[in-house]
Coordinates of C-alpha atoms and ligand atoms in Angstrom, one line a residue:
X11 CA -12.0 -9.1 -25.2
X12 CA -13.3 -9.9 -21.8
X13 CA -10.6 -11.0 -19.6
X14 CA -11.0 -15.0 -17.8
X15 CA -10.8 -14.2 -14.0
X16 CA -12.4 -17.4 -13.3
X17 CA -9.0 -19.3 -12.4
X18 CA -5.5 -19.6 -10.4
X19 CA -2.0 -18.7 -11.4
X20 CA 0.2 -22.0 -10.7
X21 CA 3.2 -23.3 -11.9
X22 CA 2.9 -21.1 -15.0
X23 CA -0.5 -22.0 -15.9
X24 CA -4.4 -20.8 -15.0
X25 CA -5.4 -24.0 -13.1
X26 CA -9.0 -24.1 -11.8
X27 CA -9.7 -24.0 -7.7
X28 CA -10.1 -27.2 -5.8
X29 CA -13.1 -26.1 -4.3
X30 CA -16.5 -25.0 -6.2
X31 CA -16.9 -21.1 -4.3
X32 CA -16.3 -17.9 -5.8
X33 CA -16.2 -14.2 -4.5
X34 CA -18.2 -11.4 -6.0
X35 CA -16.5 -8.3 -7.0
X36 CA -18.7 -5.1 -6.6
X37 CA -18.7 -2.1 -8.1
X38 CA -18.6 0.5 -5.2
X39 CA -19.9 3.5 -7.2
X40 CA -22.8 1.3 -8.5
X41 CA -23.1 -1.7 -6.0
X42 CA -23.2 -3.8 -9.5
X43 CA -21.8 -7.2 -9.0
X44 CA -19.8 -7.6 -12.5
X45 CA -17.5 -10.4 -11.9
X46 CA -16.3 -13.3 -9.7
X47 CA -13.4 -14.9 -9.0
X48 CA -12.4 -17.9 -7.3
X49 CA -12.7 -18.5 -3.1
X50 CA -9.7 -20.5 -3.4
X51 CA -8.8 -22.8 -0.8
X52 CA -6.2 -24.0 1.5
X53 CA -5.3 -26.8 -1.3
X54 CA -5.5 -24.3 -4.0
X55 CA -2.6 -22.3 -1.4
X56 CA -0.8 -25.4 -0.7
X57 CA -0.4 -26.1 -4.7
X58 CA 0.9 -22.6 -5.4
X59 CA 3.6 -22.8 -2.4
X60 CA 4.6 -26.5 -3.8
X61 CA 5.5 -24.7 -7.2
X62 CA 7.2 -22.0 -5.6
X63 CA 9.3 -24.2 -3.9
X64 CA 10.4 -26.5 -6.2
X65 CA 11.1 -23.4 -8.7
X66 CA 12.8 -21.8 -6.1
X67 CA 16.8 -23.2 -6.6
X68 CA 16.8 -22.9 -10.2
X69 CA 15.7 -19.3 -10.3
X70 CA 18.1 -18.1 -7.6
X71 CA 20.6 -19.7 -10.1
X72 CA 19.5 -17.8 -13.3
X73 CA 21.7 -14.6 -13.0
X74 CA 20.9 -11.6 -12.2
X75 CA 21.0 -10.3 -16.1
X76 CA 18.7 -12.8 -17.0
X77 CA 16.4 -12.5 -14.5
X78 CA 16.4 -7.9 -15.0
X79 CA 15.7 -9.0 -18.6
X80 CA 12.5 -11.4 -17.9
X81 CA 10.9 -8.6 -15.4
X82 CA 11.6 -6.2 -18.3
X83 CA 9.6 -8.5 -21.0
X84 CA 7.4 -8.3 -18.0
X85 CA 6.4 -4.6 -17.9
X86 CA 6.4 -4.5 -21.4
X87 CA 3.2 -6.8 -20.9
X88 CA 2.4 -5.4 -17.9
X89 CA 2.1 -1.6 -19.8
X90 CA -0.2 -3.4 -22.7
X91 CA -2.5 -3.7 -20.1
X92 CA -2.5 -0.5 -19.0
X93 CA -6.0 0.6 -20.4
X94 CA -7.7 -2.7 -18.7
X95 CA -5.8 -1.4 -15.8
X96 CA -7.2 1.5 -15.4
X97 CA -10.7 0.5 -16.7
X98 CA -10.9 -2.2 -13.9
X99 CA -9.2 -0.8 -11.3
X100 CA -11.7 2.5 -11.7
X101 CA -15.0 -0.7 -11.3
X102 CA -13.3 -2.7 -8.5
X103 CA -11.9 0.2 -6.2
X104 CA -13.9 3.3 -7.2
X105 CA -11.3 5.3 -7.1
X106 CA -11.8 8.1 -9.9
X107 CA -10.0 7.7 -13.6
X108 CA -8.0 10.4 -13.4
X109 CA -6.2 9.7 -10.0
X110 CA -6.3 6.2 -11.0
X111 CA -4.3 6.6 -14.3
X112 CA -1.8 8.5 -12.7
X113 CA -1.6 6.4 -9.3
X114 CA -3.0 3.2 -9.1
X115 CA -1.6 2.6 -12.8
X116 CA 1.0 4.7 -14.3
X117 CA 3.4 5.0 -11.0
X118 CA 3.1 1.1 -10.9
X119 CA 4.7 1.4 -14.4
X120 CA 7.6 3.7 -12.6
X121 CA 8.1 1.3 -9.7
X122 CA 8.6 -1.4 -11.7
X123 CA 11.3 0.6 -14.2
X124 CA 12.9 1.9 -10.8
X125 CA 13.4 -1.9 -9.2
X126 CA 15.1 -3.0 -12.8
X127 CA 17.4 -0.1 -13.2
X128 CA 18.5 -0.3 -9.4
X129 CA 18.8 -3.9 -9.7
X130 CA 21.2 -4.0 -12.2
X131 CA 23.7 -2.0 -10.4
X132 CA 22.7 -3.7 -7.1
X133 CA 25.8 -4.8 -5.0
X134 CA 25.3 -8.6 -4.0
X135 CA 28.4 -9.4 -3.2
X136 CA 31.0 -7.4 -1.1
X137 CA 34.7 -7.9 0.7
X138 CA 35.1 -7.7 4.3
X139 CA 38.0 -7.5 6.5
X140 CA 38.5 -11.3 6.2
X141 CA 35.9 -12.8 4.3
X142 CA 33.1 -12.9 1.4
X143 CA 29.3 -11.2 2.3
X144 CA 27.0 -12.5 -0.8
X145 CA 23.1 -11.7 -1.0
X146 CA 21.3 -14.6 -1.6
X147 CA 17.6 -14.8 -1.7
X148 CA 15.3 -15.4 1.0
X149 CA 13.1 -18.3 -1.1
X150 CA 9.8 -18.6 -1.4
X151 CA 8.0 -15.5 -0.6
X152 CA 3.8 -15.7 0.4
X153 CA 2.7 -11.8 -0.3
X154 CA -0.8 -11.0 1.3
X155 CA -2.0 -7.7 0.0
X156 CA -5.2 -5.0 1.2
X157 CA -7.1 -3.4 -1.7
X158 CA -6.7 0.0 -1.4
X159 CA -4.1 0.2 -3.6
X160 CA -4.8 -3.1 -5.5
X161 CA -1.3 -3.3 -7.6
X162 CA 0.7 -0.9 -5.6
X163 CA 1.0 -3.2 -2.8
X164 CA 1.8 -6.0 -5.3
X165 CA 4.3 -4.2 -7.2
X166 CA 6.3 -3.5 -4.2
X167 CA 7.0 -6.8 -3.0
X168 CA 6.6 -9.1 -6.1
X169 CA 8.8 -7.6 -8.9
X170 CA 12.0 -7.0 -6.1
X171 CA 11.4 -10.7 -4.6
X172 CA 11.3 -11.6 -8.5
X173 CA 14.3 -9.9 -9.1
X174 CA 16.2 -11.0 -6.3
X175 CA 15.7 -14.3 -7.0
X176 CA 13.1 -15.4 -4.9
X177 CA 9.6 -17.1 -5.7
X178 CA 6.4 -15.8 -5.0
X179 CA 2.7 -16.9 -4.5
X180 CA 0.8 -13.9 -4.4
X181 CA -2.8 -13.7 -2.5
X182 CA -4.6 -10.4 -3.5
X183 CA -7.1 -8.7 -1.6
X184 CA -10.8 -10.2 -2.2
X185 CA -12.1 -7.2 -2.5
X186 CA -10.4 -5.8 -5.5
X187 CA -8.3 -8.8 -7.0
X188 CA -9.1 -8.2 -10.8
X189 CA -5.9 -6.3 -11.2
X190 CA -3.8 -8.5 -10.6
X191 CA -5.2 -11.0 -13.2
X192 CA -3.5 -8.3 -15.4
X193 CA -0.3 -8.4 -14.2
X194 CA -0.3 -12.3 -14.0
X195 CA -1.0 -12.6 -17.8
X196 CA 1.8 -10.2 -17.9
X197 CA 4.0 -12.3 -16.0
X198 CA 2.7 -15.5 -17.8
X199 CA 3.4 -13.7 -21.4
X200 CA 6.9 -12.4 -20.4
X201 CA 8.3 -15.9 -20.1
X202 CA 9.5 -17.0 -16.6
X203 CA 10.0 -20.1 -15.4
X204 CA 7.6 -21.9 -14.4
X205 CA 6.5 -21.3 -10.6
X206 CA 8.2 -18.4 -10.1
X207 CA 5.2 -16.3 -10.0
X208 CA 2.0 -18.4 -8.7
X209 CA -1.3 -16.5 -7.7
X210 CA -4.1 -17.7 -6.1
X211 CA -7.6 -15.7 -5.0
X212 CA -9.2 -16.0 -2.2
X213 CA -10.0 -15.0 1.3
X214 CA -7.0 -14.2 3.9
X215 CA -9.1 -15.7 6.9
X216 CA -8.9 -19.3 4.6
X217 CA -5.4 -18.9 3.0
X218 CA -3.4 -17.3 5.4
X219 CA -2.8 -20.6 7.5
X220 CA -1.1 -22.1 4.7
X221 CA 0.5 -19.2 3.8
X222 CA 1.9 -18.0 7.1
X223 CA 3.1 -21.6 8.5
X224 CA 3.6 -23.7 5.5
X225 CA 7.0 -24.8 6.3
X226 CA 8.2 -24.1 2.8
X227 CA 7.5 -20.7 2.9
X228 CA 10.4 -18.7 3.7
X229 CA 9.3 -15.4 4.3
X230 CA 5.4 -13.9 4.4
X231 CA 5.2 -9.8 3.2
X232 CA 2.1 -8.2 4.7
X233 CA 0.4 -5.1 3.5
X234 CA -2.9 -4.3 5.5
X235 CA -4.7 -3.9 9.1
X236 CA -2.2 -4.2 12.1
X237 CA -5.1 -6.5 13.5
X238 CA -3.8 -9.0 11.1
X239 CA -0.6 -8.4 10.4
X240 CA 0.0 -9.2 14.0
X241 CA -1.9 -12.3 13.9
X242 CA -0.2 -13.1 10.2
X243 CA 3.5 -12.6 12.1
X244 CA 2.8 -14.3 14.9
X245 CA 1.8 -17.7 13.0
X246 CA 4.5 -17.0 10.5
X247 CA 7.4 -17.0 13.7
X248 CA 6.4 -20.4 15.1
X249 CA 8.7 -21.4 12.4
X250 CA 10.9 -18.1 12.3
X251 CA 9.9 -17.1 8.6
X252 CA 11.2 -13.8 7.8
X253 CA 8.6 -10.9 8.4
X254 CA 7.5 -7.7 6.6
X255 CA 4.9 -5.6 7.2
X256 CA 3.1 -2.5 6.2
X257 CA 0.9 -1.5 8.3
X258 CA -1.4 1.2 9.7
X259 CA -0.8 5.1 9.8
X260 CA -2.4 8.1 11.7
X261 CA 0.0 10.3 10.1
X262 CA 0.4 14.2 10.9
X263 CA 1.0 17.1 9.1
X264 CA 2.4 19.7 10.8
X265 CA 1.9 23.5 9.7
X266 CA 4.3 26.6 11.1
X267 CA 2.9 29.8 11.7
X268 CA 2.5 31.6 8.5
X269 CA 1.3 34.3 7.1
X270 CA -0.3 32.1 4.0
X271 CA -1.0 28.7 4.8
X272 CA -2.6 28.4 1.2
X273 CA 0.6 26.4 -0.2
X274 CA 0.1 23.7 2.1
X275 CA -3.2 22.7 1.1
X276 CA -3.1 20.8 -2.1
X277 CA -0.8 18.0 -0.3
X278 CA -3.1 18.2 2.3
X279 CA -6.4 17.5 0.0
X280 CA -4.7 15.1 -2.2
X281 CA -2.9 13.0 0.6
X282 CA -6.5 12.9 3.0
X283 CA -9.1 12.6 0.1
X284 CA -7.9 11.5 -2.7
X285 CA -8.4 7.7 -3.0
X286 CA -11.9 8.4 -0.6
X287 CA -9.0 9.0 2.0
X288 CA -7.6 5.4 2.1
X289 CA -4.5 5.4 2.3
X290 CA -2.1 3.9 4.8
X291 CA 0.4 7.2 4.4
X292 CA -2.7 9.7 4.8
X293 CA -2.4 13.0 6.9
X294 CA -5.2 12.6 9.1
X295 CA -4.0 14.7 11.3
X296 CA -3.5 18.5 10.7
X297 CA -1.6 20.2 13.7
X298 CA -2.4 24.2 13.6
X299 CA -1.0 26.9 15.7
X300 CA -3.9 27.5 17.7
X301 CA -4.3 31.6 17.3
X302 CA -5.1 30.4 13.8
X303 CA -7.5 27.9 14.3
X304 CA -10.5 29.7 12.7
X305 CA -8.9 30.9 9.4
X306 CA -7.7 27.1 8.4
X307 CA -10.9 25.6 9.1
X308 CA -12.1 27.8 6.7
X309 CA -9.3 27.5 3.8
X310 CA -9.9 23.6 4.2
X311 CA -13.1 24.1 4.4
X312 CA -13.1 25.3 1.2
X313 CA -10.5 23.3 -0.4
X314 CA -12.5 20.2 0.4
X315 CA -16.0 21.8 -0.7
X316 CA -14.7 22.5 -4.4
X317 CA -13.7 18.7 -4.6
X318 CA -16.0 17.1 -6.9
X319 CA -17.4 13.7 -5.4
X320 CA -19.2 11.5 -7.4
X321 CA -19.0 9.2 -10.4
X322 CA -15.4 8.0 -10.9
X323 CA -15.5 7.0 -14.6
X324 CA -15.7 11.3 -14.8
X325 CA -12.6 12.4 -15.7
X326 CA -13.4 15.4 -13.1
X327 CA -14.0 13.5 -10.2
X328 CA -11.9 14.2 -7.1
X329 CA -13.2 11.8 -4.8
X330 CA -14.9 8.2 -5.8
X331 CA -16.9 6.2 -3.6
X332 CA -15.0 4.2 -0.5
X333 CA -14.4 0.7 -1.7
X334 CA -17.3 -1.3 0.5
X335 CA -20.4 -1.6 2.5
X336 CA -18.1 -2.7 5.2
X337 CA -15.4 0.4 5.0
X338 CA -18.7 2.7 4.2
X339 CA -20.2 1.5 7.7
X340 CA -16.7 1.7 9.3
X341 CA -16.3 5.8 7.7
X342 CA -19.6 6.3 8.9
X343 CA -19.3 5.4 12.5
X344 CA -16.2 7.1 12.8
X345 CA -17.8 10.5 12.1
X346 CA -20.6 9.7 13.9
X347 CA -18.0 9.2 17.0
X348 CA -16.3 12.3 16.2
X349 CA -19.6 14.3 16.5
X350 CA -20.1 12.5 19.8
X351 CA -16.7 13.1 21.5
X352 CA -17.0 16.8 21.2
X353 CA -15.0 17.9 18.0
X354 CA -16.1 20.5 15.5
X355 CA -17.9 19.3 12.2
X356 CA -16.6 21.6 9.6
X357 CA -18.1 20.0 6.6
X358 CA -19.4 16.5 4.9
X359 CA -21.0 14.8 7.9
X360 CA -22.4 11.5 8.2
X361 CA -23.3 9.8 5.0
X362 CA -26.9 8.8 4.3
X363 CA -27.4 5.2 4.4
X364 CA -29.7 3.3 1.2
X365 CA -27.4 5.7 -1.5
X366 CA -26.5 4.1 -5.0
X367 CA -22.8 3.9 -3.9
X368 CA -20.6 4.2 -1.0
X369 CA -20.4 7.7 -1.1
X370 CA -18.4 9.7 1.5
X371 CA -18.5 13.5 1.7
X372 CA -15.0 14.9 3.0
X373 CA -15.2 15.6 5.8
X374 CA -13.5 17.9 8.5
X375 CA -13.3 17.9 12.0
X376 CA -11.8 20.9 13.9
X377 CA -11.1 22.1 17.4
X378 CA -10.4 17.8 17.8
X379 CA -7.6 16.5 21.1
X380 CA -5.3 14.2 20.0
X381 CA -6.6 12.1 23.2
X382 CA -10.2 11.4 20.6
X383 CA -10.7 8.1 19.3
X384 CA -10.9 10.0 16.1
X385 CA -7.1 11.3 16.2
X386 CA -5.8 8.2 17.5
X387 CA -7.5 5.6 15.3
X388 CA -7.2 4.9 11.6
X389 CA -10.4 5.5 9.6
X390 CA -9.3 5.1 6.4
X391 CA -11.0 7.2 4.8
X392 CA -11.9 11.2 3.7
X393 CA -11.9 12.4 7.2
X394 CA -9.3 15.2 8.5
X395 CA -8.7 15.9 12.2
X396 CA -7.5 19.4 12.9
X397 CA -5.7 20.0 15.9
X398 CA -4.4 23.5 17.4
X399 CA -1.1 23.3 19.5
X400 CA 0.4 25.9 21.5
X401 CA 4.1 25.9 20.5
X402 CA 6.2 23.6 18.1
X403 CA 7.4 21.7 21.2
X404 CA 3.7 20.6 21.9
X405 CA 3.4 20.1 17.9
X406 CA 6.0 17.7 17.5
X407 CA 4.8 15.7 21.2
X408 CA 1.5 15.4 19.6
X409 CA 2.6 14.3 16.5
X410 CA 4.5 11.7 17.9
X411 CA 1.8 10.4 20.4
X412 CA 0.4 7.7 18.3
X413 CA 1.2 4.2 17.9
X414 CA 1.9 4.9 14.8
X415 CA 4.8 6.1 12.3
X416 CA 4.7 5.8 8.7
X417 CA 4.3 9.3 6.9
X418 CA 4.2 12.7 8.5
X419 CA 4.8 16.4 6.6
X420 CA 5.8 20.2 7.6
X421 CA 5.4 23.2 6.1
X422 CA 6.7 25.9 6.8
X423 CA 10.3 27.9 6.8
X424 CA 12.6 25.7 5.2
X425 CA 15.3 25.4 7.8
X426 CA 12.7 25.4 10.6
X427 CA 10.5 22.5 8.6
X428 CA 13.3 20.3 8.2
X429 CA 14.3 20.8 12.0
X430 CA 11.2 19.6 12.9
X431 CA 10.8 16.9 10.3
X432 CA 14.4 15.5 11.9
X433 CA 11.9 15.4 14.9
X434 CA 9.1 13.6 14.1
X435 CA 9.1 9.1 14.1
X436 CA 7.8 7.9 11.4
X437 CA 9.5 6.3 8.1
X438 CA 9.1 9.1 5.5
X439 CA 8.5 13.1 6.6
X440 CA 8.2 15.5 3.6
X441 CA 9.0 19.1 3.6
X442 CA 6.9 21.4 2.0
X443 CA 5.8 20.3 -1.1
X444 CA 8.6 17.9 -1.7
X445 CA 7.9 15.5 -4.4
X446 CA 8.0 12.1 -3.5
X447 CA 11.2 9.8 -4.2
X448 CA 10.1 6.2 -6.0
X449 CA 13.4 5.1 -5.0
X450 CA 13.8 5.9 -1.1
X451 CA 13.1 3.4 1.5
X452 CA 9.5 3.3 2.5
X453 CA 8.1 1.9 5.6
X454 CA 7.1 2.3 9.0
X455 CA 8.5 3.1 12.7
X456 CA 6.5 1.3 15.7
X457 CA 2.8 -0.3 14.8
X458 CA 3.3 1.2 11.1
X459 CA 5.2 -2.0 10.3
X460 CA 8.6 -4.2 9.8
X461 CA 11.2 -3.7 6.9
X462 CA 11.0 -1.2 4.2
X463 CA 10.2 -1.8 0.2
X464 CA 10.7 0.5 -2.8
X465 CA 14.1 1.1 -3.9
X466 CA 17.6 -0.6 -3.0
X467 CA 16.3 -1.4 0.5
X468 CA 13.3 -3.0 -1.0
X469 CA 15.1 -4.5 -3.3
X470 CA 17.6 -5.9 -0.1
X471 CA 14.8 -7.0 1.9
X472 CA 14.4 -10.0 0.0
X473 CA 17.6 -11.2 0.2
X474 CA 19.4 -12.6 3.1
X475 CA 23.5 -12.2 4.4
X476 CA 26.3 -15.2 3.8
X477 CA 29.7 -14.6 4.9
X478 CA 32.2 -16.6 3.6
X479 CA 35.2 -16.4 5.1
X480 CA 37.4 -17.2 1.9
X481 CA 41.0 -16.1 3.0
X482 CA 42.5 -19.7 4.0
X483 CA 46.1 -20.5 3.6
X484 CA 45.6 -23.4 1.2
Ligands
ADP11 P1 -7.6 -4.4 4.5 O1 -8.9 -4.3 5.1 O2 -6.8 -3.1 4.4 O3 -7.6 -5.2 3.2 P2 -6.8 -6.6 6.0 O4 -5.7 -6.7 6.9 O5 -8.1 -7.0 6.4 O6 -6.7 -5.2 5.5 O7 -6.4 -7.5 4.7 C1 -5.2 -7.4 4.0 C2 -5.0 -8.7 3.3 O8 -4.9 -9.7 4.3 C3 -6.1 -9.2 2.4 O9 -5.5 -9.9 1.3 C4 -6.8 -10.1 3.3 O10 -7.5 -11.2 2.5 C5 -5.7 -10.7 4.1 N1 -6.2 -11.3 5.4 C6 -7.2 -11.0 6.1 N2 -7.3 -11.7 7.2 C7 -6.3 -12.6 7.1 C8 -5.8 -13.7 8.0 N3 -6.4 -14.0 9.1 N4 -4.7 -14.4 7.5 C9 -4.1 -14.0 6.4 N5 -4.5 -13.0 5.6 C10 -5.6 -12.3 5.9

């Protein structure tokens, strides 16, 4: 049955834009326009925060029981979707069926089941010395989300806010918002209250104004450029809304001298080209000790020739399209900057224009200083910076020169690697092929962003102190 993305989510119905425009969605790995939604408008955005609002009191007094056993209606809606899910997220994004299944669909499914279970032994309430500190919720909540990983970024803000009592309008990305249709009708099916959830589609340059200074929005949550984050936070603290970003990365992986470095590479490929390499947490940066400069180049080199780029509906496709003329232009003019600052192309190159498809060889640069625009900039996409260092003290300085800090890795000895991750400043480090943990804090140090989300402190972050100090004498 084809799905109708042709409306808003407010006030627990679909409720037709204001205005008359619409945005195409385009199918990177095709350019095939195959559906539309609406270019909602600042009334559309103004409607959604209304319902929010007045929603907001009720729901922060439905208990926390109540509201863990909504959210879990919810995913049970939520998983029905799951083959749309992947269908559409495979058209919109590009990204290739098998890494979407597993990423963009079923980890959203774990997310969600991690938020409920941690909820419901959440402490919201604790004794101090003299008084009584409750959690309360922080209110309405505007989350702005990127499309690279359409739902992801949704999941991690709406279900906690949800389940901390908050209400949320929601404004996907543009450029891949068919998603979240999906988890809307899941959220409509599941039963909340009215208003708790509200979505509307749209562009951020037309409903961020609303969003970010409506004065009955409490808090806006950012995932996306640092450009506009910035820009986002700054209108959003001329009246002192709470903040959260996500933001940016440049993030390094660091490898010790070894005899084999072959262990380290499948983190490597998956975290720098899977998803066409655009990712906020990507290691774009491979530090090398320099004496072994030539024989890395060539395992990646390798590694990243037997990926298989191409169609992603092919269950053996490694690497999809990137997700838009504009990010295709942007790759593209990052590589071609690479070649002109001097650094080493070790494979893929710059992509031929006029191609069905937005496709981007991975590609390698070697032999590149950190001091490039390449190593200090954020391409988002399948292109790997290798960079030799002389000793570990040098490694760790020039993983830390960046404006950035949200992921980093080491390999290597397993007392040494941990020494060094203790050194590195970013949010999350992983050691050797450490799996990641759905229910750690995850967030950025310096430009990488404010606040954290998956988890407790995810959970927390939408939810704001009272102390109540309780121990009078009548
Ligand atoms: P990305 O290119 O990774 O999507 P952006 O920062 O451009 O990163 O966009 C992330 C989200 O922010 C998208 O939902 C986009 O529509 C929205 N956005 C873009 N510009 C603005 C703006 N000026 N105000 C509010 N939101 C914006």
């Amino acid at each position: 049955m084809a799905f109708d993305f042709s409306k808003h989510y407010i006030n627990g119905e679909w409720t037709a834009s204001e205005g008359d425009g619409w945005i195409d969605v385009e199918n990177p790995a095709t350019l095939e326009i195959f559906a539309r939604v609406p270019d909602g408008t600042p009334a559309d955005a103004e409607k959604a925060v209304r319902a929010a609002a007045a929603a907001q009191e009720a729901w922060a007094g439905v208990s926390l029981g109540r509201r863990v056993s909504l959210m879990k209606a919810f995913l049970k809606e939520f998983e029905a979707h799951r083959q749309d899910i992947i269908d559409f997220e495979v058209k919109e994004l590009g990204a290739p069926v098998t890494f979407t299944t597993a990423t963009h669909c079923d980890y959203q499914f774990t997310r969600v089941r991690s938020y409920i279970e941690i909820a419901e032994e959440l402490p919201l309430k604790a004794e101090f010395k003299a008084s009584t500190v409750y959690r309360e919720p922080v209110g309405v909540v505007a989350c702005i989300t990127p499309w690279n990983y359409p739902l992801g970024q949704i999941v991690q803000k709406v279900v906690p806010a949800i389940l901390m009592g908050c209400t949320v309008v929601l404004k996907p990305s543009q450029h891949t918002p068919l998603t979240a249709y999906f988890l809307a009708d899941a959220f409509d099916k599941a039963g909340f209250p009215k208003g708790v959830f509200n979505m509307v589609s749209g562009r951020g340059a037309k409903l961020g104004g609303v969003l970010s200074t409506h004065p009955l929005v409490d808090m806006v949550s950012f995932t996306g450029s640092t450009k506009v984050g910035v820009q986002l936070a700054q209108a959003a603290l001329q009246s002192v809304k709470r903040i959260s970003l996500e933001l940016g990365g440049k993030s390094p992986f660091i490898w010790l001298k070894s005899d084999d470095y072959s262990r380290a590479i499948p983190k490597l490929v998956s975290s720098i080209f899977y998803n066409a390499g655009q990712t906020c947490t990507a290691l774009s940066r491979l530090l090398v000790p320099a004496e072994d400069l030539g024989k890395v180049e060539e395992m990646v080199r390798e590694a990243a020739l037997k990926l298989k780029v191409g169609d992603p509906t092919d269950p053996q496709t490694d690497v999809g399209p990137v997700s838009s003329a504009a990010q295709f232009k942007k790759v593209s003019g990052y590589i071609r900057l690479g070649i002109e600052e001097g650094a080493k192309l070790v494979c893929g190159g710059v992509p031929q224009e006029g191609g069905t498809g937005y496709f981007v060889q991975p590609t390698v640069f070697s032999n590149v200083s950190n001091a490039m625009r390449i190593a200090r900039e954020e391409i988002f996409g399948p292109v790997l910076c290798i960079i030799p260092y002389r000793t570990v003290d040098e490694a760790v300085r020039i993983a830390n020169d960046t404006p950035y800090g949200l992921n980093a890795a080491v390999f290597g000895p397993k007392a040494e690697a941990q020494a060094v991750a203790m050194r590195i400043k970013a949010g999350n480090v992983y050691v050797n092929d450490s799996a990641r943990d759905v229910t750690a804090p995850f967030g950025g140090y310096r430009e990488s962003g404010i606040g954290r989300e998956g988890g407790s402190a995810g959970l927390l972050e939408f939810t704001q102190q009272k102390a109540v100090f309780n121990r009078s004498t009548f």
